Phi, psi and omega in degrees: 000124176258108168061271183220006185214149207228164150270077174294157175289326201218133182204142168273166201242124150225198208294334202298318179292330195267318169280000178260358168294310142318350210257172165252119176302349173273354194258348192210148165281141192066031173298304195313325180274002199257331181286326166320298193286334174286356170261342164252031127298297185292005164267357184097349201278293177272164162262138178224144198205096191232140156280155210282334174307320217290007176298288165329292149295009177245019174243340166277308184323267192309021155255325190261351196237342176237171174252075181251144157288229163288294167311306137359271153017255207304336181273314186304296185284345157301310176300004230230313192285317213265334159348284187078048151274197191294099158274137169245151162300106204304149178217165185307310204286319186299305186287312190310318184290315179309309195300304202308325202276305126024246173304312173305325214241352171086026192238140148020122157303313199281000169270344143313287186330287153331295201302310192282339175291312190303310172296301181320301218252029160045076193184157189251147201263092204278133172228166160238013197279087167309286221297332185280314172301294180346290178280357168257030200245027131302342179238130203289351170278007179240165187204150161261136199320304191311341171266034163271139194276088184266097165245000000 
């Protein structure tokens, strides 16, 4: 831990962190640290742990939200598959927490989820999301990519 910022071992992922992967660092904030952190996945450093829906939002984002083609699509979420993190499933137990977290903080079931999946596998939940860190920022498991410590 350096200061106010840490390198965790094991982190959930959500779609925010995963479109800044994609993204030109010069046009948007925080690309450099969400790239940081997928490279040191891919060095073994971190654990990245994503539920099985963020295929789904992170395929709708790039159909409505970027100006990709089809093909383009589909190598982004094949690459996304090709990756080899953790995926997890929905579980009973999983959702019930989500709904609860859901309903305390006034956010999406599916960004309740991250949180509560993030709890469930004891591991912290990494956004590129201001406004969601805002309102999570009672909860000591969620980080905003920018307080990871990447050097």
């Amino acid at each position: 831990m350096e200061g106010d910022k840490m390198i965790p071992e094991r982190v959930v992922i959500d779609t925010s962190v995963v479109l800044k992967w994609i993204r030109k660092e010069k046009m948007e904030k925080y690309v450099k640290e969400a790239k940081k952190l997928r490279d040191y996945y891919l060095k073994g450093i971190v654990e990245i742990i994503i539920p099985d829906f963020i295929f789904y939002e992170f395929t709708n984002v790039l159909r409505y939200k970027v100006d990709l083609t089809e093909e383009e699509i589909y190598e982004g979420v094949k690459s996304l598959f090709d990756m080899g993190f953790e995926i997890k499933q929905a579980d009973p137990e999983t959702i019930k927490e989500s709904v609860y977290i859901s309903f305390k903080y006034a956010i999406p079931i599916t960004e309740a989820y991250y949180v509560a999946l993030a709890e469930k596998e004891k591991a912290f939940l990494v956004t590129a999301d201001d406004h969601l860190k805002e309102i999570l920022k009672d909860k000591r498991n969620v980080l905003h990519v920018k307080e990871l410590s990447l050097i």
